[in-house]
Tab-separated table of C-alpha atoms in Angstrom:
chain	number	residue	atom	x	y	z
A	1461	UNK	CA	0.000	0.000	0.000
A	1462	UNK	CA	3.197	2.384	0.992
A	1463	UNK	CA	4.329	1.714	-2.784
A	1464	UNK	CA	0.930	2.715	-3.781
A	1465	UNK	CA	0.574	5.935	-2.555
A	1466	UNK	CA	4.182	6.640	-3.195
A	1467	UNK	CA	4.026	6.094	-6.978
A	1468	UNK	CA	0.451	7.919	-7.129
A	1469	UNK	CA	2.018	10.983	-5.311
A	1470	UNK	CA	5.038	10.901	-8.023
A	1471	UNK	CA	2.425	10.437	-11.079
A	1472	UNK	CA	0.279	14.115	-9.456
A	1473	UNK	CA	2.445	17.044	-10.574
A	1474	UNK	CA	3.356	15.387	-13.908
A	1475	UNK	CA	3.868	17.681	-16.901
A	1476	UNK	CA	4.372	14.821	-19.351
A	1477	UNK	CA	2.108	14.381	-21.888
A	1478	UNK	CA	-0.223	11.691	-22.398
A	1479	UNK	CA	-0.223	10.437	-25.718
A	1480	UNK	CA	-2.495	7.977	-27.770
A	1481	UNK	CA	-1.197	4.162	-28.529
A	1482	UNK	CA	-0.611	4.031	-31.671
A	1483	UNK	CA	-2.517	0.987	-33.291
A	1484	UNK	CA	-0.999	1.867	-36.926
A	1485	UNK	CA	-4.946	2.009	-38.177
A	1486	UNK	CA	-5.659	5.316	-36.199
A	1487	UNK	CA	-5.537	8.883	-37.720
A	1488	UNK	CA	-2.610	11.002	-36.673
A	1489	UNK	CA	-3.913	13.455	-33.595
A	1490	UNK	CA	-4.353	16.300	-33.921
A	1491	UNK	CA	-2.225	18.909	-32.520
A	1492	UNK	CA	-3.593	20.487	-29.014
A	1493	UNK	CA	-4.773	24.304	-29.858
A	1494	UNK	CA	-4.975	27.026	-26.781
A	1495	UNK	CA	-8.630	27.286	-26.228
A	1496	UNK	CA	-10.328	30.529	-26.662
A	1497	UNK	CA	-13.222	31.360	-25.103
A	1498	UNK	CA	-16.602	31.614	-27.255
A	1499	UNK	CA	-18.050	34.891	-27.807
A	1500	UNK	CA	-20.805	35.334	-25.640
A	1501	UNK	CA	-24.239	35.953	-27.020
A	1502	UNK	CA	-26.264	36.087	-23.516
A	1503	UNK	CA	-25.121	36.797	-20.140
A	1504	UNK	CA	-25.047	34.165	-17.346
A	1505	UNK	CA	-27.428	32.603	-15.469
A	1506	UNK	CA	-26.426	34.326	-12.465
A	1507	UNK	CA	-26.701	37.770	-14.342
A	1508	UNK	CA	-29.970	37.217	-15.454
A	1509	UNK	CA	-31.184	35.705	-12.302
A	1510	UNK	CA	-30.000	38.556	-10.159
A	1511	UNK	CA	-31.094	41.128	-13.098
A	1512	UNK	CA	-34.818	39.496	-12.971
A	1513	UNK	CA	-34.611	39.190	-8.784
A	1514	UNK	CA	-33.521	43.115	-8.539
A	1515	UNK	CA	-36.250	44.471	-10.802
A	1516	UNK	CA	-39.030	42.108	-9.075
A	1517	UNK	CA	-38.335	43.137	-5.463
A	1518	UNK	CA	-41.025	45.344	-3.767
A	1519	UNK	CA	-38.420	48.054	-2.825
A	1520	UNK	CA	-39.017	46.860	0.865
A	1521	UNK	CA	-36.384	44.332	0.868
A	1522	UNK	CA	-34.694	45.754	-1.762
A	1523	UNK	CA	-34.748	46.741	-5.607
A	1524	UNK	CA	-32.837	49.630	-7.842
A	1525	UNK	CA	-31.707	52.855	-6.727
A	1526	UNK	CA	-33.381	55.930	-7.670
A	1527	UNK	CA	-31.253	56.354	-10.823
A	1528	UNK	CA	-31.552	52.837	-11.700
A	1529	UNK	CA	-27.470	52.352	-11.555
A	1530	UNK	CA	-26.816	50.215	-8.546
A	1531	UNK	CA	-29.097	47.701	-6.784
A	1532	UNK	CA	-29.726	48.037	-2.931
A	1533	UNK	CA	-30.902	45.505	-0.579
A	1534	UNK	CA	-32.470	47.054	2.427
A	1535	UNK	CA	-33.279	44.002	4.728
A	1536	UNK	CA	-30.324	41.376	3.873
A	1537	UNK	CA	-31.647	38.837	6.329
A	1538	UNK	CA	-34.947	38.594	4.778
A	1539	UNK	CA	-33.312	38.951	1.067
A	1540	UNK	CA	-31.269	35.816	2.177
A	1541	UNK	CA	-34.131	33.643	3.519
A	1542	UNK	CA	-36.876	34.461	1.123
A	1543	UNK	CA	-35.979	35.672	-1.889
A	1544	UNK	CA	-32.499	34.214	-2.822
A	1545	UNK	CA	-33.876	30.686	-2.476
A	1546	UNK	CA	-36.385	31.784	-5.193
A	1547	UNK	CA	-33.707	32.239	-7.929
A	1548	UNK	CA	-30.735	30.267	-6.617
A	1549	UNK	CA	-30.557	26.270	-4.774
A	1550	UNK	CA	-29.121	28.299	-1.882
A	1551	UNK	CA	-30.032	30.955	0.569
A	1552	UNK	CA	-26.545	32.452	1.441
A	1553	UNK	CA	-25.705	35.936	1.323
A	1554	UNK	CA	-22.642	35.619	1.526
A	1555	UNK	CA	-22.496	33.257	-0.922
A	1556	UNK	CA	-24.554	35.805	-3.485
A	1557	UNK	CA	-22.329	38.895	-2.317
A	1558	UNK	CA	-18.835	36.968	-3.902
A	1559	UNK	CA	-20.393	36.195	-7.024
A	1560	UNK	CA	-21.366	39.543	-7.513
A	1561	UNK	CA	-18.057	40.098	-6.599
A	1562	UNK	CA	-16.752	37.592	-9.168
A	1563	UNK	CA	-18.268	39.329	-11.759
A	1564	UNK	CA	-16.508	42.915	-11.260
A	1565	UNK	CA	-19.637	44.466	-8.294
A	1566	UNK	CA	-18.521	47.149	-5.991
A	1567	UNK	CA	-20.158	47.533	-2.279
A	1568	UNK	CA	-21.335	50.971	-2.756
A	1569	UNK	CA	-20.018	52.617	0.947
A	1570	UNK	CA	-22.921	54.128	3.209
A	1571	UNK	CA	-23.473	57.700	3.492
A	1572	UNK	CA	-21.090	58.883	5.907
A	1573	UNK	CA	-23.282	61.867	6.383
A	1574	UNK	CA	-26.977	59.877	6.940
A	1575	UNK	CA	-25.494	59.390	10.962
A	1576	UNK	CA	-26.285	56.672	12.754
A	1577	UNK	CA	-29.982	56.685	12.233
A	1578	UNK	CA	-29.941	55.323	8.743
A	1579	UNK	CA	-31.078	52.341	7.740
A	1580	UNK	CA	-27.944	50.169	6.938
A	1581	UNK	CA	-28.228	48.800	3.208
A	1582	UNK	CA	-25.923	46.305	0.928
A	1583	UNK	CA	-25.672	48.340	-2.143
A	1584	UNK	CA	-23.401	47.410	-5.410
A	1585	UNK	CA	-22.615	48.972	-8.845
A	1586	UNK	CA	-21.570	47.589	-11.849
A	1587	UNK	CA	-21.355	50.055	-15.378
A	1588	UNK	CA	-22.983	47.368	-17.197
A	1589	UNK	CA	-26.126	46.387	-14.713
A	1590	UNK	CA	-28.748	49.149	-14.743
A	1591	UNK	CA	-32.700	49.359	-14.685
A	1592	UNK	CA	-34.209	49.046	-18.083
A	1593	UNK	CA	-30.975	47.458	-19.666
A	1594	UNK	CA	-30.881	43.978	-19.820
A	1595	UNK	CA	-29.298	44.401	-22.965
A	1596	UNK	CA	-25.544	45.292	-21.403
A	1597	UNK	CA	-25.807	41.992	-19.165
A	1598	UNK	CA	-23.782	40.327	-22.141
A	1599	UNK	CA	-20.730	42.822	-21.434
A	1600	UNK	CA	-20.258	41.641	-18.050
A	1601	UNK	CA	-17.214	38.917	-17.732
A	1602	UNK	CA	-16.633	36.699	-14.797
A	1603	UNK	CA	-13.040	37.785	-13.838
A	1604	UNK	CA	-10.787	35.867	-14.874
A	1605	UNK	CA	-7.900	35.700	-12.513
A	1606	UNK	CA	-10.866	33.711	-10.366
A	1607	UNK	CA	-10.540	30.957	-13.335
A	1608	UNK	CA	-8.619	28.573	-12.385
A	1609	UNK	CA	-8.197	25.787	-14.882
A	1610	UNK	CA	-7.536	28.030	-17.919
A	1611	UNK	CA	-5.045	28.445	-20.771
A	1612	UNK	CA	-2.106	29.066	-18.572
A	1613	UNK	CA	-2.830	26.242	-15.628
A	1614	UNK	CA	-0.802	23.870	-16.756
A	1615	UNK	CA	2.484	26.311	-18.042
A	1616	UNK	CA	2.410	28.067	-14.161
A	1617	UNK	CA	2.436	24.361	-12.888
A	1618	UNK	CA	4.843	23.080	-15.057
A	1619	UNK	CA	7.211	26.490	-14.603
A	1620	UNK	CA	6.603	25.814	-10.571
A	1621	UNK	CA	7.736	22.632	-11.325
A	1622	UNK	CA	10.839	23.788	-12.812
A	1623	UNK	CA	11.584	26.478	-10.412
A	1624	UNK	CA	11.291	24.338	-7.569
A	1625	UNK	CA	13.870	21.976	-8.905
A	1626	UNK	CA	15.947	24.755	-9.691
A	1627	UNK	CA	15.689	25.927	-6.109
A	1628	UNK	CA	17.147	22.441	-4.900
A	1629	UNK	CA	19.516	22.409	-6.880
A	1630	UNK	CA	20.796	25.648	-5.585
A	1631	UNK	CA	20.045	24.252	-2.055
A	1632	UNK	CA	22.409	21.151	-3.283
A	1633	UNK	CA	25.715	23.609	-4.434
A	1634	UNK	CA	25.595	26.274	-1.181
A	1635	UNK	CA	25.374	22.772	0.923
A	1636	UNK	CA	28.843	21.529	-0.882
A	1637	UNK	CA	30.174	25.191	-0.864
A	1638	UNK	CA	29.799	24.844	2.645
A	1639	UNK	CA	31.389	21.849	3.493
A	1640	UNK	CA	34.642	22.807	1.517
């Protein structure tokens, strides 16, 4: 079992390649292309869930701003138990607040002039979100430094790879410089 686990934890942080057997019948591979992302023709689920959630709230809870450029959520608490739940298979604020996050939202900052008497809100902006244009959903991009399997994954691993043997071997040379 020791042997096992040994040779599985050697196989992990492979760069090799895997290539096809070659049965002499089969077509050559093709070579592997970088992908590139399609062009987008709608915006995400979560877009146009939280796009149709923000224009149906009752203002109460929550709903647009006055100019229709951020979305506020007055009563979080009862945002996250009743009305998340209603769009998403979760009721966690939290949860909602990083994917808007994920997707470029700022948390507007309260009114340091309303005082303490002010009813504390959750409000975000994005340029692209506003009341009455659904159509600009499409321009809004999950970040992509928050992807983590893409294009460059495996050439950061494989780089780590190197650089960590790189920094042994240095290890290895002050060790003997030191024992001279």
């Amino acid at each position: 079992p020791r042997d096992a686990m040994a040779s599985r934890r050697s196989t992990r942080g492979s760069t090799k390649e895997k290539r096809p057997v070659d049965d002499g019948d089969a077509a050559a591979p093709e070579p592997s292309r970088p992908r590139r992302r399609r062009e987008q023709s709608e915006a995400s689920a979560f877009l146009q869930k939280t796009y149709s959630m923000i224009t149906n709230l009752d203002g109460v809870v929550g709903g647009w701003s006055e100019a229709g450029d951020t979305m506020v959520i007055w009563d979080a608490d009862k945002f996250a138990a009743e009305i998340i739940p209603q769009y998403f298979k979760h009721n966690n604020f939290r949860s909602f607040v990083r994917q808007l996050n994920f997707y470029g939202f700022r948390k507007l900052r309260a009114d340091a002039q309303a005082g303490p008497s002010a009813q504390a809100k959750w409000e975000f902006k994005h340029p692209n979100f506003r009341r009455g244009r659904d159509d600009l959903l499409v321009l809004i991009r999950r970040a992509e430094h928050y992807d983590h399997g893409g294009p460059d994954a495996a050439a950061q691993k494989a780089r780590q790879a190197e650089l960590e043997r790189e920094v042994a071997d240095l290890r290895s040379q002050v060790g003997e410089l030191r024992g001279i």
